Every structure is written in structure tokens, then in C-alpha cells.
């Protein structure tokens, strides 16, 4: 490889090789490097003379990025378009460095590519910062969908998931079930045991009921206050009633004392269970309200029971 710079000027060469950016040039016809800056060796461990052809460059792109970057750069170059690409470049020691390649296409008078010249920039720190920011954003999003007290999904996430499952059920004409759960005599519990103990009970009930669903898409959330909800996609009324009974039994087996309950010496729940296969004219809000009403009917009928309905 002729490792003379694009311009033979000693001043120009000094300037090029004193920057952190790594200059390079490729002859389009031969696909050979005619120059690459000596800065490449401290960064990646590959000596400048080892950069002979485009194949060397391609082989030193991480396999996760290789095909995407190569195809993009070839396409842009054939069109005579300047471009840039971010990718992980493999170092000689097996590690990788994030690189941004900024490419200028030199064209013949007829518009055909004649050469490519460009600069490689080490953007590892920038990518590290971007990754940290993305992780922080993901954590914040997770927190925004999590109930701060119980750790289960909150009402916001419940609304999002239910709307998605409603649309899926309507599109594929599949049954959708919803279970609404309310702790019986919770105000009396708080008044007698104190709000701190009431919070602990909410956590315990949430943890207990979060295991009531049996499939991956079954979704449990805190609906608000002492009320919880369980979304059951592709579940008919009969199956929903069994899971509702499972919820009631799980809380019963927890044997949480409740001295001020008017129906039991342990904590109980009232449950409403509704199922339907939504059609084009059905309304999601009306469905939720109907299941909530079933739960309040269970409370009105004596608590510690399930009221179900299928439409």
C-alpha cells in the first residue's frame, strides 16, 4: 500500500496526523486503501500497513454491524452521496471501539465514484453516555408504570395493557375477561391497625394476587386504593370464574388477621368477574364499569364472594 497522504504537503500531513480523527482514502476502482492515518494503530491495534483493501475494513467491523454498514456505504457511494455510519470496529485484541465514519465521495466528471476519503472518529464515550441515558430513560419509564407502594403495575399501565388487549380481542374475536378485586372493610382495618400496617397489607395482598394469573399474558395491577385488577386475554367466563376463586382462596390462605371485619376474623376480598368478546360497537370504558359494578354487587351481597357475568 502506498501510505502517502492524499496531499504530499508535509504541513498537510502533519495536520492530518496530529488530530484525533483518523483520515483515510480508498481508490474506488481497485478498492484499495491509498492512505490511512497512523492514529489507527493506537486506537484499534492494527498497523496502518495492515489496511490494504476494503475487505480489511469490512472484516474489522463487528459482525452485528457488518452487513448493515457495508450495504449502506456501498449504496450511498454508488449514488455519489456523502454519508456517515456508526459501528463497532473490532480491535486487534478482540475488543471493539465505537466508530463514526464520515465519508466524502470524489466523483469523475461523468459522476462515477473515483475515490472515497473520510475520517474515523472514536465515539465510544459518546455511545457510553447515550447508553446510560437510555438505561435511565428505561428505568424512569418502568417507574412511571409501577405502583410506588406495592411494586405491581399501576393504573396507567393497566389502562395501556387493557386497551391493547381489547383491540386484540376485537380484531381476532377472542374472549377477554377482567377481574376486579377489593379488600373488604379496609377502612376499618386502617382505623384499627394504623395506616402503616394498612400499607403493609396492601403490599402483601398485591404480592399474593400477582401469582393468580397462570399465563404469560395475564396481567395484574393496582387499580387504585385497595382495589386491584386482573386482565385475562383469550379467557372465557368459566375460566375467569375459576381464576377469580383462586384469587379469593389465595387471600384466605394468607390468613391476614382483621379484627374489625364484620364477616371474618381474617382479611377477605370481594370480586367481580366479567367476560366478553368485544364487537365493533362495544365500548371498553363501559366494560370496565360493568365489571367494577359486579365487584360492588359482591360487596353489597355480603362481601367475601364473587359475582360474575358474561356478555
GROMACS .gro file of N, CA and C in nm, residues 152-226:
model
  225
  152UNK      N    1  -4.636  -0.348   4.205
  152UNK     CA    2  -4.700  -0.408   4.088
  152UNK      C    3  -4.732  -0.297   3.987
  153UNK      N    4  -4.785  -0.333   3.873
  153UNK     CA    5  -4.820  -0.234   3.772
  153UNK      C    6  -4.925  -0.137   3.826
  154UNK      N    7  -4.917  -0.012   3.781
  154UNK     CA    8  -5.012   0.088   3.829
  154UNK      C    9  -5.129   0.106   3.732
  155UNK      N   10  -5.215   0.200   3.764
  155UNK     CA   11  -5.335   0.223   3.684
  155UNK      C   12  -5.299   0.265   3.542
  156UNK      N   13  -5.194   0.342   3.528
  156UNK     CA   14  -5.153   0.388   3.394
  156UNK      C   15  -5.118   0.269   3.306
  157UNK      N   16  -5.042   0.175   3.361
  157UNK     CA   17  -5.004   0.057   3.285
  157UNK      C   18  -5.125  -0.032   3.260
  158UNK      N   19  -5.213  -0.041   3.359
  158UNK     CA   20  -5.336  -0.118   3.343
  158UNK      C   21  -5.416  -0.067   3.223
  159UNK      N   22  -5.435   0.064   3.215
  159UNK     CA   23  -5.511   0.123   3.104
  159UNK      C   24  -5.446   0.092   2.969
  160UNK      N   25  -5.312   0.099   2.965
  160UNK     CA   26  -5.240   0.073   2.841
  160UNK      C   27  -5.256  -0.071   2.796
  161UNK      N   28  -5.237  -0.164   2.890
  161UNK     CA   29  -5.245  -0.307   2.857
  161UNK      C   30  -5.388  -0.345   2.820
  162UNK      N   31  -5.485  -0.295   2.896
  162UNK     CA   32  -5.624  -0.331   2.870
  162UNK      C   33  -5.669  -0.283   2.732
  163UNK      N   34  -5.629  -0.163   2.696
  163UNK     CA   35  -5.667  -0.111   2.563
  163UNK      C   36  -5.607  -0.198   2.453
  164UNK      N   37  -5.482  -0.238   2.472
  164UNK     CA   38  -5.417  -0.325   2.372
  164UNK      C   39  -5.487  -0.459   2.360
  165UNK      N   40  -5.519  -0.519   2.476
  165UNK     CA   41  -5.584  -0.650   2.474
  165UNK      C   42  -5.727  -0.641   2.421
  166UNK      N   43  -5.793  -0.531   2.447
  166UNK     CA   44  -5.928  -0.509   2.395
  166UNK      C   45  -5.926  -0.507   2.243
  167UNK      N   46  -5.830  -0.434   2.186
  167UNK     CA   47  -5.820  -0.425   2.040
  167UNK      C   48  -5.786  -0.561   1.980
  168UNK      N   49  -5.696  -0.636   2.048
  168UNK     CA   50  -5.661  -0.770   2.001
  168UNK      C   51  -5.783  -0.862   2.003
  169UNK      N   52  -5.858  -0.856   2.115
  169UNK     CA   53  -5.976  -0.942   2.128
  169UNK      C   54  -6.081  -0.908   2.023
  170UNK      N   55  -6.099  -0.780   1.996
  170UNK     CA   56  -6.198  -0.738   1.897
  170UNK      C   57  -6.156  -0.778   1.756
  171UNK      N   58  -6.027  -0.764   1.727
  171UNK     CA   59  -5.978  -0.796   1.593
  171UNK      C   60  -5.988  -0.946   1.565
  172UNK      N   61  -5.954  -1.027   1.665
  172UNK     CA   62  -5.950  -1.173   1.643
  172UNK      C   63  -6.073  -1.244   1.698
  173UNK      N   64  -6.169  -1.166   1.747
  173UNK     CA   65  -6.293  -1.222   1.802
  173UNK      C   66  -6.264  -1.331   1.905
  174UNK      N   67  -6.185  -1.289   2.004
  174UNK     CA   68  -6.149  -1.376   2.116
  174UNK      C   69  -6.210  -1.320   2.244
  175UNK      N   70  -6.245  -1.406   2.340
  175UNK     CA   71  -6.299  -1.356   2.465
  175UNK      C   72  -6.192  -1.285   2.548
  176UNK      N   73  -6.235  -1.183   2.620
  176UNK     CA   74  -6.148  -1.109   2.711
  176UNK      C   75  -6.217  -1.102   2.846
  177UNK      N   76  -6.145  -1.137   2.951
  177UNK     CA   77  -6.203  -1.133   3.086
  177UNK      C   78  -6.129  -1.032   3.172
  178UNK      N   79  -6.202  -0.975   3.264
  178UNK     CA   80  -6.147  -0.878   3.358
  178UNK      C   81  -6.198  -0.910   3.497
  179UNK      N   82  -6.107  -0.914   3.593
  179UNK     CA   83  -6.142  -0.939   3.732
  179UNK      C   84  -6.107  -0.815   3.815
  180UNK      N   85  -6.204  -0.767   3.889
  180UNK     CA   86  -6.183  -0.653   3.979
  180UNK      C   87  -6.194  -0.701   4.123
  181UNK      N   88  -6.100  -0.658   4.206
  181UNK     CA   89  -6.087  -0.710   4.343
  181UNK      C   90  -6.078  -0.594   4.441
  182UNK      N   91  -6.153  -0.606   4.550
  182UNK     CA   92  -6.149  -0.502   4.653
  182UNK      C   93  -6.136  -0.567   4.791
  183UNK      N   94  -6.048  -0.512   4.874
  183UNK     CA   95  -6.030  -0.565   5.009
  183UNK      C   96  -6.150  -0.525   5.095
  184UNK      N   97  -6.207  -0.622   5.163
  184UNK     CA   98  -6.326  -0.596   5.245
  184UNK      C   99  -6.289  -0.521   5.374
  185UNK      N  100  -6.369  -0.419   5.405
  185UNK     CA  101  -6.355  -0.343   5.530
  185UNK      C  102  -6.212  -0.291   5.550
  186UNK      N  103  -6.157  -0.237   5.442
  186UNK     CA  104  -6.019  -0.189   5.452
  186UNK      C  105  -6.010  -0.060   5.534
  187UNK      N  106  -6.112   0.024   5.527
  187UNK     CA  107  -6.111   0.146   5.609
  187UNK      C  108  -6.105   0.109   5.757
  188UNK      N  109  -6.186   0.011   5.796
  188UNK     CA  110  -6.186  -0.034   5.935
  188UNK      C  111  -6.050  -0.093   5.973
  189UNK      N  112  -5.987  -0.161   5.876
  189UNK     CA  113  -5.853  -0.217   5.902
  189UNK      C  114  -5.755  -0.103   5.932
  190UNK      N  115  -5.756  -0.001   5.847
  190UNK     CA  116  -5.667   0.113   5.867
  190UNK      C  117  -5.694   0.183   6.000
  191UNK      N  118  -5.821   0.200   6.032
  191UNK     CA  119  -5.856   0.270   6.156
  191UNK      C  120  -5.806   0.194   6.278
  192UNK      N  121  -5.811   0.061   6.273
  192UNK     CA  122  -5.775  -0.019   6.390
  192UNK      C  123  -5.624  -0.046   6.398
  193UNK      N  124  -5.564  -0.084   6.285
  193UNK     CA  125  -5.423  -0.123   6.285
  193UNK      C  126  -5.328  -0.008   6.251
  194UNK      N  127  -5.382   0.099   6.193
  194UNK     CA  128  -5.298   0.211   6.152
  194UNK      C  129  -5.264   0.205   6.004
  195UNK      N  130  -5.236   0.322   5.947
  195UNK     CA  131  -5.213   0.331   5.802
  195UNK      C  132  -5.083   0.263   5.760
  196UNK      N  133  -4.982   0.264   5.846
  196UNK     CA  134  -4.857   0.197   5.809
  196UNK      C  135  -4.879   0.047   5.794
  197UNK      N  136  -4.954  -0.012   5.886
  197UNK     CA  137  -4.986  -0.153   5.875
  197UNK      C  138  -5.079  -0.178   5.756
  198UNK      N  139  -5.166  -0.081   5.730
  198UNK     CA  140  -5.252  -0.092   5.612
  198UNK      C  141  -5.172  -0.097   5.484
  199UNK      N  142  -5.065  -0.016   5.477
  199UNK     CA  143  -4.977  -0.019   5.360
  199UNK      C  144  -4.910  -0.155   5.346
  200UNK      N  145  -4.868  -0.213   5.459
  200UNK     CA  146  -4.804  -0.344   5.455
  200UNK      C  147  -4.900  -0.451   5.404
  201UNK      N  148  -5.026  -0.439   5.443
  201UNK     CA  149  -5.127  -0.535   5.396
  201UNK      C  150  -5.150  -0.520   5.246
  202UNK      N  151  -5.153  -0.397   5.197
  202UNK     CA  152  -5.168  -0.375   5.053
  202UNK      C  153  -5.053  -0.441   4.977
  203UNK      N  154  -4.932  -0.429   5.031
  203UNK     CA  155  -4.817  -0.493   4.968
  203UNK      C  156  -4.833  -0.645   4.969
  204UNK      N  157  -4.878  -0.698   5.082
  204UNK     CA  158  -4.892  -0.843   5.095
  204UNK      C  159  -5.000  -0.897   5.002
  205UNK      N  160  -5.112  -0.827   4.996
  205UNK     CA  161  -5.220  -0.871   4.907
  205UNK      C  162  -5.177  -0.863   4.761
  206UNK      N  163  -5.107  -0.754   4.725
  206UNK     CA  164  -5.060  -0.739   4.588
  206UNK      C  165  -4.964  -0.852   4.550
  207UNK      N  166  -4.873  -0.884   4.640
  207UNK     CA  167  -4.777  -0.993   4.614
  207UNK      C  168  -4.850  -1.126   4.600
  208UNK      N  169  -4.949  -1.147   4.685
  208UNK     CA  170  -5.026  -1.272   4.681
  208UNK      C  171  -5.104  -1.286   4.551
  209UNK      N  172  -5.174  -1.179   4.514
  209UNK     CA  173  -5.260  -1.186   4.395
  209UNK      C  174  -5.183  -1.180   4.264
  210UNK      N  175  -5.060  -1.131   4.269
  210UNK     CA  176  -4.980  -1.124   4.146
  210UNK      C  177  -4.949  -1.263   4.090
  211UNK      N  178  -4.970  -1.367   4.171
  211UNK     CA  179  -4.947  -1.505   4.126
  211UNK      C  180  -5.076  -1.573   4.083
  212UNK      N  181  -5.187  -1.499   4.081
  212UNK     CA  182  -5.315  -1.561   4.048
  212UNK      C  183  -5.327  -1.598   3.901
  213UNK      N  184  -5.270  -1.515   3.814
  213UNK     CA  185  -5.272  -1.545   3.671
  213UNK      C  186  -5.184  -1.664   3.639
  214UNK      N  187  -5.222  -1.740   3.540
  214UNK     CA  188  -5.148  -1.864   3.511
  214UNK      C  189  -5.074  -1.860   3.377
  215UNK      N  190  -5.097  -1.755   3.297
  215UNK     CA  191  -5.033  -1.748   3.167
  215UNK      C  192  -4.953  -1.620   3.154
  216UNK      N  193  -4.863  -1.617   3.056
  216UNK     CA  194  -4.770  -1.505   3.042
  216UNK      C  195  -4.842  -1.373   3.018
  217UNK      N  196  -4.953  -1.377   2.944
  217UNK     CA  197  -5.023  -1.252   2.911
  217UNK      C  198  -5.122  -1.207   3.018
  218UNK      N  199  -5.150  -1.291   3.117
  218UNK     CA  200  -5.236  -1.248   3.227
  218UNK      C  201  -5.166  -1.133   3.300
  219UNK      N  202  -5.242  -1.027   3.326
  219UNK     CA  203  -5.179  -0.903   3.374
  219UNK      C  204  -5.247  -0.852   3.499
  220UNK      N  205  -5.167  -0.831   3.604
  220UNK     CA  206  -5.218  -0.788   3.733
  220UNK      C  207  -5.171  -0.646   3.764
  221UNK      N  208  -5.261  -0.564   3.821
  221UNK     CA  209  -5.226  -0.426   3.851
  221UNK      C  210  -5.305  -0.375   3.972
  222UNK      N  211  -5.252  -0.271   4.032
  222UNK     CA  212  -5.329  -0.198   4.134
  222UNK      C  213  -5.415  -0.096   4.062
  223UNK      N  214  -5.545  -0.108   4.081
  223UNK     CA  215  -5.639  -0.020   4.012
  223UNK      C  216  -5.652   0.114   4.084
  224UNK      N  217  -5.637   0.111   4.215
  224UNK     CA  218  -5.645   0.233   4.295
  224UNK      C  219  -5.690   0.201   4.435
  225UNK      N  220  -5.634   0.271   4.536
  225UNK     CA  221  -5.673   0.246   4.674
  225UNK      C  222  -5.649   0.102   4.712
  226UNK      N  223  -5.755   0.035   4.763
  226UNK     CA  224  -5.745  -0.106   4.800
  226UNK      C  225  -5.804  -0.196   4.692
   0.00000   0.00000   0.00000
